[in-house]
Amino acid sequence: MRIIHTMPLLIRNEPLHVEDLTMVSACFESLALSDDALVIIYNQGGLSNDQLNQLCASFKLPAVILGHGQNIGIVRARQSCFEYIWKHYTDTEYISEIHVDMVFPPNWYVPLIEYLDITDEPMLSPGIITMNGELQPIGQNTTIPSSVSELIAQLESLSIDLVHPGFVHPVVHKATALRSIGGYDIQFLQGKQGYEDDSLLLGYSYYMGTRNNWRPKCYLKSWVYHATMAQRMSLHDKHIDFALNAKGLFQQYGAYGLKRLSDIHSDYIRFEQIIQRFISEED
């Protein structure tokens, strides 16, 4: 099996329960269209494991369910999925990070794998269409079709053989590279969400060697719909989790690491503010 997908899955309570079920149905329907569709799901709550297994079966989506409906956060859930794959699927070459608020064209990962096969890149993203119709990372805009089938057709029509600097989700990792950097370090990332992507980007930056000035890339031969933050910004106490993980990122990589991150994102003001905040706390 060349690729296995990972997904923390949370179904929120009413009044958002039906909205989330609609979203997950579109995701599973599209994901099942691919040849390699096995997904390791960490159940974060809202459905029992039996209900979740039944939902996957209804779309003929092969899945392994971890967890028991407790929201342990994105970092711990995703890391649990990684470690399950490393233990039980040792020959898997690629691991993806996908989300419930996504819609996939068939075999969306194939162009990404073909590119990773012939380069030393440790990870790669497709282009995405957001819920607002923004084409990331190129900054253009489009309209969103009303049906899943029309959306998939639109995603396929966007394919161009172009590599563009940037980082979005979903992500396809080389399994060996992801394991080399250890995935997410839950010693530092103790909040349920926030800055987890940045921790991986810094891990890969050091893995690739700072003199190479590595930056993440998107291969626009593949496109995926990603509503982006469709759930996470509605969660209670999110500001506390973001603050915990910002502190953890600083503790793990220090001011130098955050300066490197500001180069990766070309966002110097935001990360300088984070650096100054934690330096001040240490004084």
XYZ file of C-alpha atoms in Angstrom:
283
model
C 0.000 0.000 0.000
C 1.678 3.199 -1.186
C -0.375 5.709 0.807
C -2.574 5.725 3.917
C -4.647 8.712 4.978
C -5.072 10.051 8.530
C -8.040 12.013 9.884
C -9.058 13.277 13.328
C -12.858 13.275 13.145
C -15.179 15.311 15.350
C -18.935 15.602 14.883
C -20.142 18.601 16.861
C -23.308 18.684 18.954
C -26.541 20.404 17.930
C -27.182 22.794 16.259
C -24.084 21.869 14.181
C -24.543 18.077 14.226
C -26.455 17.853 10.935
C -24.060 20.277 9.237
C -21.095 18.133 10.253
C -22.758 14.905 9.104
C -23.435 16.501 5.716
C -19.808 17.581 5.540
C -18.407 14.161 6.488
C -20.726 12.433 3.989
C -19.388 14.578 1.132
C -15.831 13.898 2.304
C -16.274 10.122 2.552
C -18.193 9.920 -0.720
C -15.355 11.636 -2.570
C -12.522 9.887 -0.719
C -13.968 6.467 -1.593
C -13.552 7.270 -5.307
C -9.775 6.813 -5.034
C -7.914 3.537 -5.555
C -5.976 3.845 -2.283
C -8.623 5.043 0.135
C -7.663 3.455 3.473
C -8.042 6.091 6.181
C -7.000 5.843 9.818
C -9.636 7.842 11.694
C -9.277 9.034 15.267
C -12.783 9.356 16.698
C -12.900 12.675 18.565
C -16.581 12.492 19.450
C -20.151 12.907 18.232
C -20.566 9.327 16.998
C -19.810 5.974 18.572
C -17.156 3.790 16.952
C -19.924 1.466 15.730
C -21.796 4.385 14.133
C -18.600 5.623 12.524
C -17.787 2.168 11.159
C -21.306 1.939 9.734
C -20.946 5.358 8.115
C -17.668 4.364 6.467
C -19.202 1.089 5.293
C -22.132 2.930 3.731
C -19.661 4.662 1.389
C -17.503 1.518 0.981
C -14.643 3.472 2.518
C -11.992 1.228 4.121
C -11.159 2.595 7.560
C -9.521 1.834 10.889
C -11.132 3.617 13.849
C -8.936 4.678 16.762
C -10.044 6.410 19.955
C -13.404 6.195 21.683
C -15.107 9.524 21.084
C -13.010 11.771 23.332
C -11.667 15.020 21.864
C -7.978 14.724 22.721
C -7.044 17.409 20.199
C -5.655 17.465 16.685
C -2.031 16.957 17.722
C -2.531 13.818 19.839
C -5.115 12.349 17.493
C -2.995 12.818 14.400
C 0.128 11.509 16.148
C -1.816 8.423 17.239
C -2.703 7.813 13.581
C 0.946 8.199 12.525
C 2.148 5.787 15.197
C -0.518 3.243 14.249
C 0.718 3.299 10.647
C 4.376 3.091 11.679
C 3.570 0.013 13.772
C 1.065 -1.825 11.573
C 1.880 -0.685 8.004
C 5.671 -0.542 8.028
C 5.996 -0.721 4.238
C 3.716 2.242 3.521
C 5.653 4.870 1.587
C 3.346 7.876 2.010
C 1.066 9.256 4.714
C -1.480 12.000 4.154
C -3.117 14.406 6.573
C -6.705 15.012 5.558
C -9.683 16.724 7.208
C -13.400 16.134 7.362
C -14.140 19.464 5.616
C -12.546 18.336 2.345
C -13.791 16.996 -0.986
C -11.371 14.996 -3.140
C -11.238 14.183 -6.851
C -10.385 10.548 -7.618
C -6.726 9.666 -6.965
C -5.930 13.248 -5.949
C -2.688 12.099 -4.323
C -1.204 10.429 -7.434
C 0.428 13.565 -8.947
C 1.851 14.427 -5.520
C 3.369 10.961 -5.109
C 4.773 11.043 -8.649
C 6.502 14.339 -7.825
C 7.772 13.123 -4.452
C 9.099 9.935 -6.077
C 11.578 11.899 -8.197
C 12.587 14.684 -5.795
C 14.065 14.938 -2.309
C 11.034 16.878 -1.027
C 9.809 15.414 2.285
C 6.188 16.541 1.819
C 3.926 18.179 -0.732
C 0.479 19.799 -0.872
C -2.038 20.175 -3.715
C -3.767 23.426 -4.501
C -7.031 23.984 -2.640
C -10.327 25.792 -3.137
C -11.642 27.259 0.120
C -15.281 27.734 1.111
C -14.945 31.372 0.002
C -13.824 30.318 -3.473
C -10.185 31.317 -2.970
C -7.623 29.313 -4.918
C -4.678 28.787 -2.598
C -1.767 29.312 -2.753
C -2.106 31.355 -5.955
C -4.570 33.916 -4.554
C -7.156 33.778 -7.337
C -10.904 33.297 -6.872
C -13.662 31.127 -8.297
C -17.273 30.165 -7.564
C -18.204 26.995 -5.685
C -20.608 24.575 -7.451
C -23.637 23.380 -5.499
C -23.147 19.612 -5.888
C -20.275 17.305 -4.956
C -20.046 15.909 -8.500
C -19.792 19.391 -10.019
C -17.200 20.383 -7.430
C -15.081 17.339 -8.254
C -15.278 18.164 -11.968
C -14.161 21.710 -11.200
C -11.214 20.452 -9.138
C -10.092 18.219 -11.986
C -10.375 21.078 -14.502
C -7.880 23.215 -12.545
C -4.953 20.819 -13.002
C -1.773 22.471 -14.309
C 1.792 21.150 -14.228
C 3.152 23.841 -11.925
C 4.952 23.831 -8.581
C 4.166 26.888 -6.467
C 5.653 27.929 -3.100
C 3.187 27.571 -0.250
C 1.612 25.301 2.317
C -1.992 24.113 2.631
C -3.822 21.047 3.860
C -4.136 18.252 2.775
C -0.484 17.215 2.909
C 1.253 14.101 1.619
C 4.384 13.120 3.567
C 7.108 10.683 2.715
C 6.636 8.193 5.551
C 10.376 7.908 6.187
C 10.813 11.673 6.448
C 7.811 12.074 8.745
C 9.107 9.345 11.028
C 12.593 10.867 11.017
C 11.281 14.109 12.490
C 8.974 12.209 14.852
C 5.674 13.679 13.694
C 4.108 15.940 16.326
C 5.920 16.286 19.656
C 3.139 16.229 22.239
C 5.604 17.148 24.985
C 5.585 20.671 23.604
C 2.254 20.884 21.762
C -0.052 20.441 24.744
C -3.022 22.414 23.376
C -5.717 20.704 21.328
C -4.949 22.824 18.278
C -2.760 25.599 16.931
C 0.747 25.769 15.425
C 0.937 22.017 14.844
C 1.671 22.569 11.150
C 4.431 25.028 12.033
C 6.121 22.427 14.231
C 6.314 20.025 11.267
C 7.552 22.729 8.907
C 10.396 23.557 11.285
C 11.149 19.873 11.736
C 11.445 19.474 7.974
C 13.519 22.659 7.690
C 16.161 21.152 9.977
C 15.761 17.729 8.377
C 16.514 19.220 4.949
C 19.364 21.388 6.284
C 19.151 25.101 6.871
C 21.684 25.924 4.145
C 19.206 24.530 1.585
C 16.697 27.208 2.646
C 13.889 24.675 2.231
C 10.311 25.887 1.868
C 7.062 23.917 1.468
C 5.545 23.583 -1.976
C 2.202 22.953 -3.657
C 1.915 20.941 -6.871
C -0.988 22.380 -8.820
C -1.490 19.269 -10.912
C -3.793 18.234 -8.038
C -6.579 20.268 -6.405
C -8.758 19.543 -3.360
C -11.663 21.434 -1.813
C -10.895 22.431 1.788
C -13.381 24.611 3.625
C -10.487 25.468 6.070
C -11.150 25.809 9.772
C -14.784 24.811 9.264
C -14.864 23.323 12.766
C -11.865 24.404 14.783
C -12.752 28.084 15.200
C -16.090 27.135 16.797
C -14.485 25.080 19.569
C -14.570 26.284 23.167
C -11.411 27.811 24.678
C -9.580 27.729 21.347
C -7.538 30.781 22.363
C -6.134 28.839 25.333
C -5.072 25.953 23.072
C -3.445 28.296 20.570
C -1.526 30.033 23.366
C -0.342 26.708 24.817
C 0.969 25.523 21.471
C 2.593 28.864 20.652
C 4.508 28.581 23.925
C 5.376 24.964 23.185
C 6.675 25.885 19.740
C 8.914 28.532 21.308
C 10.141 26.095 23.969
C 10.913 23.470 21.341
C 12.622 25.617 18.720
C 13.466 28.906 20.423
C 13.705 32.354 18.891
C 15.951 31.120 16.084
C 13.347 28.546 15.033
C 10.567 31.117 14.986
C 12.724 33.453 12.899
C 13.167 30.592 10.443
C 9.397 30.087 10.472
C 8.867 33.765 9.673
C 11.079 33.249 6.589
C 9.084 30.181 5.532
C 5.779 32.061 5.786
C 7.133 35.512 4.839
C 5.260 36.734 7.922
C 7.868 38.585 9.937
C 5.642 40.764 12.096
C 3.490 37.971 13.570
C 6.365 35.713 14.562
C 8.461 38.600 15.876
C 5.549 39.451 18.166
C 5.475 35.855 19.424
C 9.240 35.914 20.036
C 9.079 39.172 21.972
C 6.149 37.950 24.064
C 7.930 34.849 25.292
C 11.283 36.574 25.748
C 9.511 39.112 27.938
C 7.940 36.324 29.994
C 11.383 34.833 30.648
C 12.834 38.144 31.903
